[in-house]
Short mmCIF file of N, CA and C in Angstrom, two decimals:
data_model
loop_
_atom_site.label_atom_id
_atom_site.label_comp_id
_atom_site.label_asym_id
_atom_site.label_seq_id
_atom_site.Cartn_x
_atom_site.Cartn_y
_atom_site.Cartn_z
N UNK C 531 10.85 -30.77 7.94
CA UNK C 531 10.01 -29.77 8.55
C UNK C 531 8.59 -30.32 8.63
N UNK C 532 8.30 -30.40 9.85
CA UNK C 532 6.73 -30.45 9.85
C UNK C 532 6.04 -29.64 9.06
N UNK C 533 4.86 -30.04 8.67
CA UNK C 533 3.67 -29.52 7.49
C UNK C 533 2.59 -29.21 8.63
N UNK C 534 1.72 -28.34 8.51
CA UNK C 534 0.66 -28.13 9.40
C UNK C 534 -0.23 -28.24 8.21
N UNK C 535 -1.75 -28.91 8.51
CA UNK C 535 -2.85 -28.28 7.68
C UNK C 535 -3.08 -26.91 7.30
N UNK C 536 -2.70 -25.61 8.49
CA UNK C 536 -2.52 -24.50 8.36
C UNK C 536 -2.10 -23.93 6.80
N UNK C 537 -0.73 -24.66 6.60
CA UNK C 537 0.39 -24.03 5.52
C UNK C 537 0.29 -24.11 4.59
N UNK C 538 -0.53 -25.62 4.40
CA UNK C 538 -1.40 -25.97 2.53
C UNK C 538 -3.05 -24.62 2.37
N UNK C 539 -3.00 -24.68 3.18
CA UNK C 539 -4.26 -23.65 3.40
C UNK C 539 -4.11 -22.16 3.05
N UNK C 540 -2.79 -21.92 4.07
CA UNK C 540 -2.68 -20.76 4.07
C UNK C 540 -1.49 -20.55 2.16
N UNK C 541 -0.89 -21.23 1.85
CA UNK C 541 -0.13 -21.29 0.83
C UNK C 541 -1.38 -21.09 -0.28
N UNK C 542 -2.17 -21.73 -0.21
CA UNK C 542 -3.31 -21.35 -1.52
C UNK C 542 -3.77 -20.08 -1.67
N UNK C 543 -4.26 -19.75 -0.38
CA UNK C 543 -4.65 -18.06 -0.26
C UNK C 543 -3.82 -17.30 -0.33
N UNK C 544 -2.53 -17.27 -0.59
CA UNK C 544 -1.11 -16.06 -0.87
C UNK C 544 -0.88 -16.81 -1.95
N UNK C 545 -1.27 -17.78 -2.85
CA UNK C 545 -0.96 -17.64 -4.37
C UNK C 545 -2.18 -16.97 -5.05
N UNK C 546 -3.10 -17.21 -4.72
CA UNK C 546 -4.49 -16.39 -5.02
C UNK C 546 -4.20 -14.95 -5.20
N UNK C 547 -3.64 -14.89 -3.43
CA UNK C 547 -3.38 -12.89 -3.97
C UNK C 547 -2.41 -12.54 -4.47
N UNK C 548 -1.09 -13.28 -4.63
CA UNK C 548 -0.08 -13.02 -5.37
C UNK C 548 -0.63 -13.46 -7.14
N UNK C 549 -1.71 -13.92 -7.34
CA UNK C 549 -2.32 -13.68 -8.68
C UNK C 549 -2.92 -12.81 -9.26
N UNK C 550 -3.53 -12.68 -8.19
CA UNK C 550 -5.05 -11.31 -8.40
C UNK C 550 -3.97 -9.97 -8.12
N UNK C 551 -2.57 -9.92 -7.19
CA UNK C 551 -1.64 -8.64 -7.86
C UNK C 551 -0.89 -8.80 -8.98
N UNK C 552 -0.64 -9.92 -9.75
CA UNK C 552 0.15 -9.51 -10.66
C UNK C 552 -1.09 -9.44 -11.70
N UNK C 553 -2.28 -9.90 -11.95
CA UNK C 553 -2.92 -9.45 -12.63
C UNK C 553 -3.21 -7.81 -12.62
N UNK C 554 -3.62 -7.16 -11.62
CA UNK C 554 -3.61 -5.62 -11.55
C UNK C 554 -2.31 -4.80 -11.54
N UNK C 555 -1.27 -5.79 -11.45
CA UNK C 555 -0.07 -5.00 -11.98
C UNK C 555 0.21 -5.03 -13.42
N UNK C 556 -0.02 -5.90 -14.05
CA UNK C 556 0.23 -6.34 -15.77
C UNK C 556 -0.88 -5.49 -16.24
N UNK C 557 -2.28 -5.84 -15.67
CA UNK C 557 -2.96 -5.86 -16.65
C UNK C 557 -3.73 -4.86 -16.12
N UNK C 558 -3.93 -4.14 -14.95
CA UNK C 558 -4.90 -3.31 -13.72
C UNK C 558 -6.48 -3.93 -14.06
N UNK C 559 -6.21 -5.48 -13.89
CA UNK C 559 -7.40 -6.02 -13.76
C UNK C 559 -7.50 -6.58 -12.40
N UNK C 560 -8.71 -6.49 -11.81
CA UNK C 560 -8.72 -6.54 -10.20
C UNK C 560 -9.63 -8.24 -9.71
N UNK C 561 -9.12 -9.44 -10.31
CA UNK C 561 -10.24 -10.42 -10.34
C UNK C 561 -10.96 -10.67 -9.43
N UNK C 562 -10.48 -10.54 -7.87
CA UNK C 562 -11.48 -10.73 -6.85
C UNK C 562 -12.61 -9.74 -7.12
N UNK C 563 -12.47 -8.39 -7.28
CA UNK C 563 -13.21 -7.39 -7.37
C UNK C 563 -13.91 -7.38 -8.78
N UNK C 564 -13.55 -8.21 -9.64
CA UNK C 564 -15.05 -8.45 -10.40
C UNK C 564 -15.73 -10.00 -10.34
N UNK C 565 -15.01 -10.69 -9.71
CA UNK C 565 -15.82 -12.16 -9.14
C UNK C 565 -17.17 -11.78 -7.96
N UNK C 566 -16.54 -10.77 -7.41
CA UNK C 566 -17.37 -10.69 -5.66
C UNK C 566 -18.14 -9.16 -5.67
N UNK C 567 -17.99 -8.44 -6.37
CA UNK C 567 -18.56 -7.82 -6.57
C UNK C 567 -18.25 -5.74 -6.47
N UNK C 568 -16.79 -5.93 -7.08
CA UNK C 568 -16.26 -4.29 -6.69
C UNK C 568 -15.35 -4.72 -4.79
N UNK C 569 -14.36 -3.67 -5.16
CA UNK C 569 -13.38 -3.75 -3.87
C UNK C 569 -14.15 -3.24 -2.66
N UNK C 570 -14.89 -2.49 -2.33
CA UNK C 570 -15.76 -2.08 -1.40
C UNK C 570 -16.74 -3.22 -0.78
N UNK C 571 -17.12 -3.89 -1.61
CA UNK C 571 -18.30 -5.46 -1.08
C UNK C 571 -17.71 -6.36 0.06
N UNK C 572 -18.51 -7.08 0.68
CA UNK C 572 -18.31 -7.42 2.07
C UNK C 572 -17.38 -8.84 1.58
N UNK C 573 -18.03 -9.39 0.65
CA UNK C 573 -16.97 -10.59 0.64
C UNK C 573 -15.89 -10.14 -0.38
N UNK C 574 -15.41 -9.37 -0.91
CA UNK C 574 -14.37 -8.96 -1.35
C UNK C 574 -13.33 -8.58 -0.40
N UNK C 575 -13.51 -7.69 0.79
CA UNK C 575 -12.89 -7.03 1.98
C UNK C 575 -12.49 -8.27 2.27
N UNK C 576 -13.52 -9.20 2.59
CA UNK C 576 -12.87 -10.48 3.90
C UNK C 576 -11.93 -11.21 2.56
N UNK C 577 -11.82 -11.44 1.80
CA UNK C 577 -10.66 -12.25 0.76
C UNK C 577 -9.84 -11.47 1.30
N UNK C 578 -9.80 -9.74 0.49
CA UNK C 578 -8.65 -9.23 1.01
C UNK C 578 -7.80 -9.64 2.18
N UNK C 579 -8.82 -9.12 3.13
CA UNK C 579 -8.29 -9.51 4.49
C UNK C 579 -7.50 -10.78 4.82
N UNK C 580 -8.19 -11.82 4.10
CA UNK C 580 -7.68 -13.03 4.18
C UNK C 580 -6.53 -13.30 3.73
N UNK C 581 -6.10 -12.96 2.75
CA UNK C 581 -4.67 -12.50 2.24
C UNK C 581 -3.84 -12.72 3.15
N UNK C 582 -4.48 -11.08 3.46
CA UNK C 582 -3.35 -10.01 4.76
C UNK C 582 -2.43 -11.52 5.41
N UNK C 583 -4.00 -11.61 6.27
CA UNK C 583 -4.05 -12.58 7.55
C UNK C 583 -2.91 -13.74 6.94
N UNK C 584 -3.35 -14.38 5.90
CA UNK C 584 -2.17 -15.39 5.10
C UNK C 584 -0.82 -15.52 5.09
N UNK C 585 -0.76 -13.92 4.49
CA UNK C 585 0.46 -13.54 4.30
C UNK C 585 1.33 -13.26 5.90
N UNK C 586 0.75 -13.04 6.56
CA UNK C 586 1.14 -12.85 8.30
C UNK C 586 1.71 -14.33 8.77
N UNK C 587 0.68 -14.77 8.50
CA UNK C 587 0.64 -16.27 9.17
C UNK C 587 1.75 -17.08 8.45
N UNK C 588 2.46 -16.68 7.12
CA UNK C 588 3.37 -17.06 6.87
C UNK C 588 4.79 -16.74 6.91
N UNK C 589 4.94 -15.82 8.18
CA UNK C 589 5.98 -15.54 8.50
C UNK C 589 6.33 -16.36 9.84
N UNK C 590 5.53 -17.07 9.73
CA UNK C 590 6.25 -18.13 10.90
C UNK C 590 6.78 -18.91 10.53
N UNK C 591 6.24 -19.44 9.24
CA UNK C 591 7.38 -20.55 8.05
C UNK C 591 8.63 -20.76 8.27
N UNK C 592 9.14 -19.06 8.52
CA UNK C 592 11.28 -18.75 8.28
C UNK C 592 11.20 -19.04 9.69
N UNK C 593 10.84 -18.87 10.43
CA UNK C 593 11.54 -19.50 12.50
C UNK C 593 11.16 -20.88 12.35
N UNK C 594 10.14 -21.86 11.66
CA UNK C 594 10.28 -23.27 11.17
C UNK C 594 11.33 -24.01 10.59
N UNK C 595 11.49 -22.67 9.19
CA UNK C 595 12.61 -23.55 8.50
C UNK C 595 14.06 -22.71 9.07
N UNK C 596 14.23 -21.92 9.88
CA UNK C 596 15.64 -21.67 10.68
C UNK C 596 15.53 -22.79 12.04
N UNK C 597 14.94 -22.86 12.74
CA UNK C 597 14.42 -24.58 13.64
C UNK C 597 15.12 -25.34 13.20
N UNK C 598 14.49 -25.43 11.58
CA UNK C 598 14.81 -27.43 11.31
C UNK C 598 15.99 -27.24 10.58
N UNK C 599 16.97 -26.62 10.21
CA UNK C 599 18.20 -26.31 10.18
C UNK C 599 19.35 -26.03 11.19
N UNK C 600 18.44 -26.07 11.75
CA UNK C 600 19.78 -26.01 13.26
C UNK C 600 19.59 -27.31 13.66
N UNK C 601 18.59 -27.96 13.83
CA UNK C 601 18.28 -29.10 14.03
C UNK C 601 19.27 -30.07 13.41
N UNK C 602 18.89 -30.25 12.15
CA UNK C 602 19.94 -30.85 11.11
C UNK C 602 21.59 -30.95 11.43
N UNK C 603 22.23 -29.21 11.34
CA UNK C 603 23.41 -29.09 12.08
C UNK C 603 23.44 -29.90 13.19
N UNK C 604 23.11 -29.81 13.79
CA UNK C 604 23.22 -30.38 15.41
C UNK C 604 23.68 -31.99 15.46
N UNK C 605 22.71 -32.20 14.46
CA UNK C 605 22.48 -34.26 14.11
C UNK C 605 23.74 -34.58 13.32
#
């Protein structure tokens, strides 16, 4: 499977927020929101957001890795 710069990028920012939720699930500690300044603050929102956006952008991954499996079959 091809690697995009995208996927190392986007893979860091969805372990980030898959950290910062299991921390507020274990512990209801919110780390972006006391690094940046409370969940309401402007660069707190855009992390969030960034997430989101992350987590989106990695649903193109599964039509990559269903691609390079048919591919494979084929060969």
């Amino acid at each position: 499977m091809n690697t995009k710069p995208y996927d190392a990028a986007a893979l860091t920012v969805i372990i980030i927020g898959a950290i910062n939720w299991g921390l507020i699930g274990f512990f209801q500690f919110d780390l972006i929101a006391v690094l940046f300044g409370g969940m309401s603050s402007l660069i707190s929102r855009i992390i969030y957001g960034l997430v989101g956006l992350c987590g989106l952008y990695a649903l193109t991954i599964y039509s990559r890795i269903t691609d390079s499996r048919l591919m494979e079959q084929r060969n």
